[in-house]
Tab-separated table of C-alpha atoms in Angstrom:
chain	number	residue	atom	x	y	z
A	154	MET	CA	0.000	0.000	0.000
A	155	LYS	CA	2.876	2.351	0.901
A	156	ARG	CA	4.571	1.728	-2.498
A	157	GLU	CA	1.280	2.474	-4.308
A	158	HIS	CA	0.994	5.714	-2.304
A	159	TYR	CA	4.479	6.869	-3.358
A	160	THR	CA	3.802	5.912	-6.940
A	161	TYR	CA	0.613	7.997	-6.896
A	162	LEU	CA	2.465	10.996	-5.411
A	163	LEU	CA	5.178	10.753	-8.059
A	164	LEU	CA	2.539	10.661	-10.781
A	165	ILE	CA	0.865	13.778	-9.319
A	166	LEU	CA	4.252	15.533	-9.175
A	167	PHE	CA	5.076	14.584	-12.763
A	168	VAL	CA	1.761	15.916	-14.053
A	169	PHE	CA	2.189	19.152	-12.060
A	170	VAL	CA	5.723	19.769	-13.396
A	171	ALA	CA	4.727	18.939	-16.948
A	172	ALA	CA	1.747	21.240	-16.764
A	173	ASN	CA	3.752	24.148	-15.314
A	174	LYS	CA	6.937	23.797	-17.355
A	175	PRO	CA	7.160	26.590	-19.949
A	176	THR	CA	6.266	25.153	-23.309
A	177	ASN	CA	9.231	25.077	-25.651
A	178	VAL	CA	7.777	23.399	-28.688
A	179	TYR	CA	6.682	25.551	-31.615
A	180	SER	CA	5.690	28.563	-29.504
A	181	LYS	CA	5.810	31.948	-31.224
A	182	LEU	CA	8.396	34.545	-30.307
A	183	THR	CA	7.279	37.937	-29.043
A	184	ASP	CA	8.258	41.065	-30.992
A	185	ARG	CA	11.058	41.751	-28.477
A	186	GLN	CA	12.350	38.199	-28.760
A	187	LYS	CA	12.271	38.419	-32.568
A	188	ALA	CA	14.296	41.635	-32.385
A	189	GLY	CA	16.711	39.958	-29.960
A	190	LYS	CA	17.095	36.984	-32.274
A	191	LYS	CA	18.091	39.392	-35.049
A	192	VAL	CA	20.778	40.833	-32.771
A	193	TYR	CA	21.946	37.324	-31.859
A	194	THR	CA	22.001	35.869	-35.374
A	195	LYS	CA	22.677	38.948	-37.543
A	196	GLY	CA	24.338	41.533	-35.309
A	197	ILE	CA	21.618	43.984	-36.371
A	198	GLY	CA	19.544	46.032	-33.937
A	199	THR	CA	16.331	48.004	-34.178
A	200	THR	CA	17.733	51.459	-33.339
A	201	ASN	CA	19.902	53.958	-35.200
A	202	ILE	CA	22.914	52.923	-33.121
A	203	LYS	CA	24.937	50.381	-35.096
A	204	ILE	CA	26.020	47.404	-32.993
A	205	THR	CA	29.801	46.963	-32.926
A	206	ALA	CA	32.098	44.305	-31.478
A	207	ASN	CA	35.364	45.310	-29.814
A	208	MET	CA	38.104	42.732	-30.225
A	209	SER	CA	41.514	43.571	-28.701
A	210	GLY	CA	40.750	47.268	-28.928
A	211	VAL	CA	39.510	47.160	-32.538
A	212	ASN	CA	35.860	47.923	-33.296
A	213	VAL	CA	34.232	45.968	-36.111
A	214	PRO	CA	30.576	45.702	-37.200
A	215	ALA	CA	28.714	43.093	-35.150
A	216	THR	CA	27.453	41.628	-38.407
A	217	ILE	CA	30.974	40.175	-38.801
A	218	MET	CA	31.154	38.757	-35.258
A	219	THR	CA	27.649	37.546	-34.496
A	220	CYS	CA	26.774	35.688	-31.290
A	221	VAL	CA	25.498	32.675	-33.213
A	222	ASN	CA	28.888	32.069	-34.852
A	223	CYS	CA	30.422	30.878	-31.579
A	224	HIS	CA	27.468	30.038	-29.334
A	225	ASN	CA	25.410	28.298	-32.096
A	226	ALA	CA	21.680	28.487	-32.757
A	227	LYS	CA	20.789	26.766	-29.483
A	228	GLY	CA	23.170	28.815	-27.311
A	229	THR	CA	25.131	25.788	-26.143
A	230	GLY	CA	28.472	26.789	-27.733
A	231	ASN	CA	30.591	25.448	-30.598
A	232	PRO	CA	34.003	24.130	-29.398
A	233	GLU	CA	36.686	25.347	-31.796
A	234	GLY	CA	40.472	25.788	-31.636
A	235	GLY	CA	40.689	24.594	-28.046
A	236	ILE	CA	38.093	27.144	-26.917
A	237	THR	CA	34.633	26.108	-25.742
A	238	PRO	CA	32.246	29.089	-25.763
A	239	SER	CA	29.969	29.256	-22.742
A	240	ASN	CA	26.519	27.762	-22.633
A	241	ILE	CA	24.417	30.942	-22.675
A	242	THR	CA	20.977	29.434	-22.378
A	243	TRP	CA	18.980	31.170	-19.643
A	244	GLU	CA	18.777	27.963	-17.632
A	245	SER	CA	22.579	27.646	-17.601
A	246	LEU	CA	23.299	31.324	-16.930
A	247	THR	CA	20.882	31.671	-14.001
A	248	LYS	CA	21.482	28.436	-12.054
A	249	SER	CA	21.176	29.285	-8.348
A	250	TYR	CA	24.595	27.863	-7.553
A	251	GLY	CA	26.252	29.803	-10.368
A	252	GLY	CA	28.746	28.308	-12.774
A	253	LYS	CA	32.375	27.461	-13.347
A	254	ARG	CA	34.596	29.107	-15.963
A	255	GLN	CA	37.073	27.216	-18.114
A	256	ASP	CA	39.915	28.488	-15.935
A	257	GLY	CA	38.269	26.842	-12.899
A	258	LYS	CA	37.035	30.050	-11.298
A	259	ASN	CA	33.488	30.163	-10.004
A	260	ARG	CA	30.940	32.831	-10.762
A	261	PRO	CA	27.528	33.658	-9.241
A	262	ALA	CA	24.306	33.262	-11.205
A	263	TYR	CA	23.671	35.948	-13.811
A	264	THR	CA	20.894	38.492	-13.518
A	265	GLU	CA	19.659	40.783	-16.300
A	266	LYS	CA	21.851	43.551	-14.836
A	267	THR	CA	25.066	41.486	-14.692
A	268	LEU	CA	24.339	40.028	-18.132
A	269	ARG	CA	24.125	43.533	-19.603
A	270	LYS	CA	27.477	44.281	-17.950
A	271	VAL	CA	29.296	41.178	-19.215
A	272	ILE	CA	28.051	41.689	-22.785
A	273	THR	CA	29.303	45.291	-22.889
A	274	THR	CA	32.419	45.129	-20.652
A	275	GLY	CA	33.469	41.468	-20.636
A	276	ILE	CA	33.357	41.305	-16.805
A	277	ASP	CA	31.304	38.512	-15.200
A	278	PRO	CA	29.299	38.732	-11.905
A	279	ALA	CA	32.400	37.723	-9.882
A	280	GLY	CA	34.443	40.559	-11.379
A	281	ASN	CA	36.464	38.213	-13.614
A	282	GLN	CA	37.462	39.245	-17.115
A	283	LEU	CA	36.165	36.904	-19.826
A	284	HIS	CA	38.533	35.159	-22.231
A	285	SER	CA	40.095	37.522	-24.795
A	286	VAL	CA	38.321	35.750	-27.675
A	287	MET	CA	34.967	37.051	-26.397
A	288	PRO	CA	34.252	40.484	-27.939
A	289	LYS	CA	32.756	43.361	-25.983
A	290	TYR	CA	29.652	44.674	-27.689
A	291	ASN	CA	28.433	48.238	-27.956
A	292	MET	CA	24.697	48.531	-28.520
A	293	SER	CA	21.694	50.541	-27.404
A	294	ARG	CA	19.827	49.683	-24.190
A	295	GLU	CA	16.835	48.677	-26.302
A	296	ASP	CA	18.908	46.237	-28.353
A	297	ILE	CA	20.616	44.668	-25.344
A	298	ASP	CA	17.259	44.242	-23.558
A	299	ASN	CA	15.855	42.600	-26.691
A	300	LEU	CA	18.900	40.310	-26.838
A	301	ILE	CA	18.399	39.265	-23.207
A	302	ALA	CA	14.704	38.645	-23.884
A	303	TYR	CA	15.748	36.254	-26.648
A	304	LEU	CA	18.406	34.544	-24.506
A	305	LYS	CA	15.626	33.647	-22.078
A	306	VAL	CA	14.072	31.390	-24.717
A	307	ILE	CA	17.077	30.429	-26.870
A	308	GLY	CA	17.145	26.704	-27.350
A	309	GLU	CA	13.461	26.660	-26.475
A	310	ASP	CA	12.135	28.916	-29.216
A	311	ASN	CA	10.300	27.417	-32.125
A	312	VAL	CA	11.674	26.961	-35.602
A	313	GLN	CA	9.562	29.364	-37.633
A	314	GLY	CA	7.270	27.609	-40.078
A	315	VAL	CA	7.984	24.118	-38.704
A	316	THR	CA	5.641	21.896	-36.701
A	317	PRO	CA	5.897	18.187	-35.924
A	318	ILE	CA	3.802	17.456	-39.022
A	319	ALA	CA	4.537	20.232	-41.528
A	320	ILE	CA	7.106	22.584	-43.066
A	321	LYS	CA	5.609	25.790	-44.452
A	322	ILE	CA	7.472	27.182	-47.458
A	323	GLY	CA	6.684	30.609	-48.888
A	324	PHE	CA	6.578	30.613	-52.689
A	325	ALA	CA	6.835	33.863	-54.613
A	326	LEU	CA	4.858	33.599	-57.833
A	327	PRO	CA	5.977	35.380	-61.017
A	328	GLY	CA	3.696	38.258	-61.941
A	329	SER	CA	0.214	38.727	-60.534
A	330	ILE	CA	-1.293	35.792	-58.689
A	331	ASN	CA	-4.082	35.360	-61.268
A	332	SER	CA	-1.875	35.553	-64.354
A	333	GLU	CA	-1.431	32.501	-66.600
A	334	ASN	CA	2.249	32.390	-65.676
A	335	ALA	CA	1.543	32.397	-61.930
A	336	ARG	CA	-1.196	29.777	-62.261
A	337	ALA	CA	1.106	27.485	-64.249
A	338	VAL	CA	3.878	27.786	-61.646
A	339	LYS	CA	1.439	27.324	-58.767
A	340	LYS	CA	0.194	24.153	-60.417
A	341	ILE	CA	3.642	22.531	-60.615
A	342	VAL	CA	4.444	23.537	-57.018
A	343	ASN	CA	1.230	21.902	-55.820
A	344	ALA	CA	1.921	18.839	-57.988
A	345	TYR	CA	5.435	18.417	-56.623
A	346	THR	CA	4.483	18.890	-52.961
A	347	THR	CA	1.561	16.479	-53.386
A	348	GLU	CA	3.956	13.816	-54.673
A	349	ILE	CA	6.344	14.377	-51.746
A	350	ASN	CA	3.566	14.370	-49.169
A	351	ASN	CA	1.941	11.213	-50.578
A	352	THR	CA	5.204	9.326	-49.977
A	353	GLY	CA	5.615	10.379	-46.352
A	354	GLY	CA	6.831	13.962	-46.716
A	355	ILE	CA	10.256	14.942	-45.373
A	356	TYR	CA	10.813	12.886	-42.213
A	357	ASN	CA	7.031	12.653	-41.801
A	358	ARG	CA	6.550	16.399	-42.212
A	359	LYS	CA	4.401	17.539	-45.112
A	360	LEU	CA	5.548	20.415	-47.317
A	361	THR	CA	2.943	23.173	-47.219
A	362	PRO	CA	3.381	25.943	-49.829
A	363	VAL	CA	2.183	29.474	-49.055
A	364	PHE	CA	1.887	31.557	-52.234
A	365	TYR	CA	2.862	35.219	-52.421
A	366	GLU	CA	2.374	38.086	-54.844
A	367	ASN	CA	3.810	41.574	-54.305
A	368	LYS	CA	4.591	40.777	-50.691
A	369	THR	CA	6.001	43.601	-48.580
A	370	ASN	CA	6.615	41.943	-45.210
A	371	ILE	CA	7.651	38.302	-45.304
A	372	ASN	CA	9.554	38.109	-42.023
A	373	ASP	CA	6.397	38.276	-39.908
A	374	ASP	CA	4.847	35.312	-41.718
A	375	ASP	CA	5.133	31.869	-40.173
A	376	VAL	CA	7.101	30.237	-43.006
A	377	PHE	CA	10.357	28.320	-42.677
A	378	MET	CA	11.897	29.753	-45.843
A	379	LEU	CA	11.151	31.497	-49.095
A	380	THR	CA	11.550	30.319	-52.676
A	381	GLY	CA	10.350	31.431	-56.090
A	382	PHE	CA	10.890	34.580	-58.123
A	383	ASP	CA	12.533	37.771	-56.867
A	384	ASP	CA	10.391	40.029	-59.050
A	385	SER	CA	7.369	39.213	-56.864
A	386	PHE	CA	8.581	41.432	-54.047
A	387	LYS	CA	8.311	45.084	-53.202
A	388	VAL	CA	10.664	44.378	-50.289
A	389	ASN	CA	14.416	44.254	-50.981
A	390	VAL	CA	15.166	40.612	-50.235
A	391	ASP	CA	18.903	41.201	-50.703
A	392	GLU	CA	18.935	43.367	-47.573
A	393	ASP	CA	15.785	42.828	-45.530
A	394	LEU	CA	15.030	39.115	-45.515
A	395	LEU	CA	15.662	37.299	-42.215
A	396	ILE	CA	14.724	33.753	-43.271
A	397	PRO	CA	16.526	31.480	-45.782
A	398	ALA	CA	15.623	32.064	-49.428
A	399	LEU	CA	16.344	30.224	-52.660
A	400	LEU	CA	15.211	32.323	-55.625
A	401	SER	CA	15.503	32.081	-59.388
A	402	TYR	CA	17.627	35.191	-59.891
A	403	SER	CA	18.163	38.663	-58.480
A	404	LYS	CA	17.057	41.881	-60.127
A	405	THR	CA	20.323	43.530	-59.121
A	406	THR	CA	23.950	42.461	-58.978
A	407	VAL	CA	24.825	39.732	-56.460
A	408	PRO	CA	28.091	40.992	-54.901
A	409	ASN	CA	30.842	38.621	-53.781
A	410	GLY	CA	30.402	39.835	-50.212
A	411	PHE	CA	26.584	39.610	-50.569
A	412	ASN	CA	24.257	41.854	-48.634
A	413	ASN	CA	22.327	39.011	-47.030
A	414	LYS	CA	23.859	35.604	-46.403
A	415	ASN	CA	20.369	34.067	-46.163
A	416	VAL	CA	19.583	34.582	-49.856
A	417	PHE	CA	20.681	32.147	-52.592
A	418	TYR	CA	19.971	32.155	-56.334
A	419	LEU	CA	19.846	29.548	-59.092
A	420	HIS	CA	20.988	31.869	-61.879
A	421	PRO	CA	23.037	35.035	-62.376
A	422	SER	CA	21.283	38.333	-61.677
A	423	LEU	CA	19.502	40.202	-64.465
A	424	VAL	CA	22.364	42.693	-64.494
A	425	ALA	CA	24.998	39.931	-64.774
A	426	GLN	CA	23.018	38.223	-67.542
A	427	ASN	CA	23.075	41.404	-69.603
A	428	MET	CA	26.723	42.098	-68.743
A	429	SER	CA	27.562	38.678	-70.196
A	430	LEU	CA	26.164	39.876	-73.518
A	431	VAL	CA	28.484	42.900	-73.364
A	432	THR	CA	31.395	40.529	-72.691
A	433	PHE	CA	30.324	38.399	-75.661
A	434	SER	CA	30.072	41.470	-77.879
A	435	LYS	CA	33.591	42.499	-76.880
A	436	LYS	CA	34.958	38.989	-77.386
A	437	LYS	CA	33.475	38.753	-80.895
A	438	LYS	CA	34.493	42.355	-81.667
A	439	PHE	CA	30.953	43.416	-82.527
A	440	THR	CA	31.533	46.581	-80.521
A	441	LYS	CA	34.168	48.775	-82.166
A	442	GLU	CA	35.908	51.783	-80.664
A	443	GLU	CA	34.810	54.053	-83.493
A	444	THR	CA	31.112	53.306	-82.979
A	445	SER	CA	28.769	53.813	-80.045
A	446	PRO	CA	26.395	51.113	-78.819
A	447	SER	CA	22.698	51.768	-78.250
A	448	ILE	CA	20.736	50.755	-75.155
A	449	LEU	CA	16.953	50.799	-75.430
A	450	PHE	CA	14.959	49.968	-72.311
A	451	TYR	CA	11.312	49.793	-71.386
A	452	ASP	CA	10.866	52.363	-68.642
A	453	ASP	CA	10.256	50.312	-65.510
A	454	GLU	CA	12.518	50.293	-62.452
A	455	THR	CA	14.224	46.941	-63.077
A	456	ARG	CA	14.924	47.447	-66.778
A	457	LYS	CA	16.097	51.017	-66.238
A	458	HIS	CA	18.523	49.844	-63.536
A	459	THR	CA	19.881	47.156	-65.872
A	460	ALA	CA	20.302	49.643	-68.719
A	461	LYS	CA	22.248	52.035	-66.483
A	462	LYS	CA	24.601	49.208	-65.445
A	463	ILE	CA	25.251	48.310	-69.107
A	464	GLU	CA	25.962	51.977	-69.834
A	465	GLU	CA	28.465	52.069	-66.942
A	466	LYS	CA	30.243	48.977	-68.255
A	467	TYR	CA	30.633	50.464	-71.747
A	468	ARG	CA	31.966	53.728	-70.330
A	469	LYS	CA	34.453	51.893	-68.117
A	470	GLU	CA	35.680	49.133	-70.440
A	471	PHE	CA	35.238	50.687	-73.870
A	472	ASN	CA	35.701	54.365	-73.021
A	473	THR	CA	32.612	55.073	-75.096
A	474	THR	CA	29.323	56.840	-74.413
A	475	PRO	CA	26.313	54.742	-75.459
A	476	PHE	CA	23.085	56.146	-76.807
A	477	ILE	CA	20.623	55.228	-74.040
A	478	THR	CA	16.905	55.967	-73.995
A	479	ALA	CA	13.562	54.609	-72.864
A	480	ILE	CA	11.462	52.938	-75.543
A	481	ASN	CA	7.709	52.423	-75.801
A	482	GLU	CA	5.129	51.679	-78.486
A	483	HIS	CA	4.823	55.337	-79.462
A	484	ASN	CA	8.459	56.441	-79.905
A	485	ILE	CA	9.941	53.459	-81.789
A	486	ASN	CA	10.086	55.160	-85.205
A	487	GLU	CA	11.639	58.295	-83.727
A	488	ILE	CA	14.329	56.248	-81.951
A	489	VAL	CA	15.164	54.283	-85.108
A	490	LYS	CA	15.994	57.572	-86.866
A	491	ASN	CA	18.854	58.226	-84.413
A	492	LYS	CA	22.195	58.294	-86.241
A	493	THR	CA	23.871	56.165	-83.577
A	494	ILE	CA	21.747	53.191	-84.616
A	495	LYS	CA	23.032	51.764	-87.876
A	496	THR	CA	24.110	48.555	-89.537
A	497	GLY	CA	27.128	46.941	-87.864
A	498	THR	CA	26.666	48.614	-84.456
A	499	THR	CA	25.479	46.942	-81.273
A	500	LEU	CA	22.011	47.477	-79.820
A	501	HIS	CA	20.906	46.201	-76.415
A	502	PHE	CA	17.162	45.794	-76.107
A	503	ILE	CA	15.661	45.485	-72.617
A	504	GLY	CA	11.907	45.242	-72.966
A	505	PRO	CA	8.824	43.098	-73.687
A	506	HIS	CA	8.307	41.087	-76.877
A	507	TYR	CA	5.602	43.266	-78.439
A	508	ILE	CA	7.912	46.298	-78.426
A	509	GLY	CA	10.897	44.225	-79.513
A	510	HIS	CA	8.976	42.892	-82.497
A	511	LYS	CA	7.880	46.372	-83.585
A	512	LEU	CA	11.450	47.621	-83.165
A	513	LEU	CA	12.836	44.981	-85.545
A	514	ILE	CA	10.177	45.774	-88.136
A	515	ALA	CA	10.972	49.501	-87.905
A	516	LEU	CA	14.717	48.835	-88.219
A	517	ASN	CA	14.123	46.562	-91.196
A	518	GLU	CA	12.003	49.218	-92.941
A	519	ALA	CA	14.685	51.837	-92.263
A	520	GLY	CA	17.370	49.574	-93.753
A	521	LYS	CA	19.307	49.442	-90.480
A	522	PHE	CA	20.613	46.073	-89.306
A	523	PRO	CA	22.552	46.404	-86.031
A	524	TYR	CA	23.529	43.424	-83.898
A	525	ILE	CA	20.704	42.940	-81.393
A	526	PHE	CA	21.483	41.690	-77.860
A	527	LEU	CA	18.926	40.755	-75.221
A	528	SER	CA	18.623	38.614	-72.102
A	529	GLY	CA	15.819	36.065	-72.249
A	530	SER	CA	15.035	36.535	-68.552
A	531	ILE	CA	14.023	40.193	-68.835
A	532	SER	CA	13.524	40.801	-72.570
A	533	SER	CA	11.968	38.962	-75.463
A	534	ILE	CA	11.078	39.117	-79.133
A	535	ASN	CA	9.011	36.883	-81.347
A	536	VAL	CA	11.900	34.884	-82.831
A	537	PHE	CA	9.637	33.152	-85.359
A	538	ASN	CA	8.780	36.496	-86.968
A	539	ILE	CA	12.240	38.061	-87.110
A	540	PRO	CA	12.826	39.724	-90.508
A	541	LYS	CA	15.119	37.497	-92.574
A	542	ALA	CA	17.586	40.382	-93.007
A	543	PHE	CA	18.427	39.908	-89.330
A	544	LYS	CA	19.695	36.377	-89.914
A	545	ASN	CA	22.396	35.685	-87.287
A	546	ASN	CA	22.184	39.299	-86.079
A	547	VAL	CA	20.055	38.613	-83.005
A	548	PHE	CA	21.771	37.194	-79.901
A	549	ILE	CA	19.829	36.068	-76.854
A	550	GLY	CA	21.400	35.131	-73.526
A	551	TYR	CA	19.796	32.478	-71.333
A	552	PRO	CA	20.781	31.259	-67.837
A	553	SER	CA	20.002	27.656	-68.850
A	554	TRP	CA	19.947	25.629	-72.039
A	555	ILE	CA	18.482	22.366	-73.306
A	556	SER	CA	21.925	20.736	-73.447
A	557	GLU	CA	22.133	20.825	-69.630
A	558	LYS	CA	18.929	18.836	-69.159
A	559	THR	CA	19.460	15.133	-68.497
A	560	VAL	CA	17.134	12.242	-69.311
A	561	SER	CA	16.266	11.823	-65.617
A	562	GLY	CA	15.601	15.550	-65.227
A	563	ILE	CA	13.263	15.620	-68.228
A	564	LYS	CA	11.468	12.521	-66.924
A	565	LYS	CA	10.818	14.250	-63.579
A	566	TYR	CA	9.129	17.143	-65.316
A	567	ASP	CA	7.245	15.024	-67.868
A	568	TYR	CA	5.876	12.795	-65.102
A	569	LEU	CA	4.375	15.799	-63.295
A	570	LYS	CA	3.221	17.409	-66.559
A	571	ASN	CA	1.338	14.308	-67.692
A	572	LYS	CA	-0.119	13.363	-64.299
A	573	TYR	CA	-1.241	16.858	-63.315
A	574	SER	CA	-1.944	18.317	-66.794
A	575	LEU	CA	0.621	21.109	-66.478
A	576	GLU	CA	0.566	23.966	-68.972
A	577	TYR	CA	3.525	23.694	-71.348
A	578	LYS	CA	3.386	27.390	-72.305
A	579	TRP	CA	5.228	28.525	-69.173
A	580	LYS	CA	7.724	25.667	-69.118
A	581	GLY	CA	10.762	27.884	-68.367
A	582	ASN	CA	9.402	29.168	-65.053
A	583	GLN	CA	8.003	25.736	-64.222
A	584	LEU	CA	11.454	24.182	-64.650
A	585	ASP	CA	13.012	26.851	-62.424
A	586	ALA	CA	10.344	26.184	-59.786
A	587	LEU	CA	10.979	22.436	-59.960
A	588	THR	CA	14.759	22.968	-59.758
A	589	MET	CA	14.374	25.060	-56.603
A	590	LEU	CA	12.041	22.511	-55.013
A	591	LEU	CA	14.393	19.609	-55.773
A	592	THR	CA	17.265	21.553	-54.214
A	593	ILE	CA	15.208	22.357	-51.112
A	594	GLU	CA	14.161	18.701	-50.784
A	595	GLU	CA	17.806	17.589	-50.931
A	596	CYS	CA	18.876	20.000	-48.169
A	597	LEU	CA	15.946	19.104	-45.921
A	598	LYS	CA	16.744	15.406	-46.263
A	599	ARG	CA	20.424	15.975	-45.481
A	600	ILE	CA	19.542	17.840	-42.279
A	601	GLY	CA	17.188	15.242	-40.875
A	602	GLN	CA	14.499	15.616	-38.219
A	603	ASP	CA	16.260	18.301	-36.152
A	604	LEU	CA	15.565	21.123	-38.582
A	605	THR	CA	16.645	24.745	-38.128
A	606	GLN	CA	17.054	27.640	-40.523
A	607	GLU	CA	20.738	27.911	-39.639
A	608	LEU	CA	21.303	24.259	-40.563
A	609	PHE	CA	19.430	24.769	-43.823
A	610	ILE	CA	21.754	27.625	-44.786
A	611	GLU	CA	24.764	25.472	-43.902
A	612	GLU	CA	23.523	22.637	-46.101
A	613	LEU	CA	22.992	24.993	-49.033
A	614	GLU	CA	26.534	26.276	-48.554
A	615	ASN	CA	27.777	22.684	-48.684
A	616	LEU	CA	26.045	21.798	-51.946
A	617	TYR	CA	28.659	20.869	-54.540
A	618	GLU	CA	27.639	20.093	-58.113
A	619	PHE	CA	24.215	18.920	-56.993
A	620	PRO	CA	22.486	17.494	-60.083
A	621	THR	CA	18.840	18.371	-60.577
A	622	GLY	CA	18.982	17.266	-64.210
A	623	LEU	CA	17.291	20.519	-65.261
A	624	ILE	CA	20.187	23.008	-65.193
A	625	GLN	CA	23.932	22.716	-64.720
A	626	PRO	CA	24.867	21.070	-61.389
A	627	ILE	CA	24.481	23.578	-58.539
A	628	THR	CA	27.325	24.655	-56.263
A	629	TYR	CA	27.222	27.077	-53.338
A	630	THR	CA	29.894	27.989	-50.797
A	631	PRO	CA	29.998	30.351	-47.786
A	632	ASN	CA	31.091	33.039	-50.269
A	633	LYS	CA	29.092	32.013	-53.345
A	634	ARG	CA	25.361	32.627	-53.555
A	635	VAL	CA	24.707	31.960	-57.269
A	636	GLY	CA	24.408	28.238	-57.960
A	637	ASN	CA	25.071	28.348	-61.709
A	638	ALA	CA	27.041	31.302	-63.098
A	639	THR	CA	26.958	30.188	-66.750
A	640	MET	CA	25.181	32.193	-69.447
A	641	TYR	CA	24.293	30.578	-72.774
A	642	ILE	CA	24.570	32.880	-75.770
A	643	THR	CA	22.312	31.810	-78.618
A	644	SER	CA	21.464	33.077	-82.069
A	645	TYR	CA	18.326	32.682	-84.154
A	646	ASP	CA	18.753	31.704	-87.787
A	647	SER	CA	15.701	33.184	-89.504
A	648	VAL	CA	16.328	31.055	-92.598
A	649	SER	CA	16.522	27.626	-90.934
A	650	GLU	CA	14.208	28.885	-88.140
A	651	GLN	CA	16.349	27.381	-85.399
A	652	MET	CA	17.968	28.626	-82.210
A	653	ASN	CA	21.674	27.791	-82.170
A	654	LEU	CA	23.997	27.792	-79.153
A	655	ILE	CA	26.971	30.036	-79.989
A	656	THR	CA	29.035	29.972	-76.783
A	657	THR	CA	28.895	30.131	-72.992
A	658	ILE	CA	30.042	33.017	-70.813
A	659	ASN	CA	30.899	32.881	-67.096
A	660	SER	CA	28.916	35.695	-65.482
A	661	ARG	CA	31.385	35.697	-62.543
A	662	GLU	CA	28.679	35.960	-59.888
């Protein structure tokens, strides 16, 4: 009877502790904790005071020396080079009996006050100086309070967009959500995730796509990561995004240092794609010193930015001043009259197909046959209606080409197309969507059940020549955010009515 009584008491105690223990599974962070997590993982605060780290008397941006680099995503510390960073989880820091340093010295339990002091001065509650490898941070009171609020739940906070049964992935659709293009892409995303989920998902978690169009604030949404097309955003993902992202390509240049280490791309940026055409023109000597190139762009923000970058490249590398102007349906004939545009010169067109087609007709009627260069990702013309006088004069750059598609890659797409009646018209964007999803699936499987956004970024950085069978094998590194830097330069033969691959150019992104 006595044993049964003790067993009953233990059961009561267990239930009481379980009921009163703070939940640590998939609970949402408060706004302060979110801000603190940004300080911890990015070194970025919410005030005008830039956070800096002082190392041996030298101040550097905290973005270079983030807390997470040494203490890891769970706050337990990454041993490296004979140094074991402290366990900075709230439970460890505030134990009633204190803690012991690596040098054997004891310290009392931390309070919020002493934690603020050690972060900014490097002196612990016992008055001991921390190891010299630990920077001293300068930040506003608001930022340090936010950081402490996050440390109270680090290791216990949820992984955004992940539950025991699902992984929510934000998908940025191309164009408006009701456009044919967007509907076609949405259909292949749903087809792919259905196939994955019907076979058990990723470690028993189903992939749940959340579709976006013209989204301005993604960070507040409960999604694990973002994928899709950069042109769907009014927000600058290169600078503002806090979650991992794998996108088709960037609208602007992807610098070697990159503005946001969370963001990866399949293809070179729109700027780099067009720069590759300039490089090709120079290599083939289409651009001559005695002539000036022409740059005609449809007047939207992205195309104008690209045109300006091409102009800068010509000024810098060719010491020439291009003729650059906006083009629309109403000023085509006036532009064609410009003396800079003539047979044998180079002309970069950055605009939609209906304007491109009218431009070629106007040039043909004026008896002017310049070399035409355009990137297939941002510009287009109706190649099947190119005037025959432009035979081999039109060069189109693409970030992928049919020669890179393998039998297994084509089978993957054809299986989904036939089973789910996919629309063939928007095949290019569908293939990009499928490539991104295959890459995401590979990384999620490599990580396993214990999924975090930090681990996902690490796995992307470790991808080396990963074959999707749809584009060239993908490689990322800690300093490389474009998976495939190759541009394919093609030409349309208006006589044989065929697209021919001329050469490849390394975009160097």
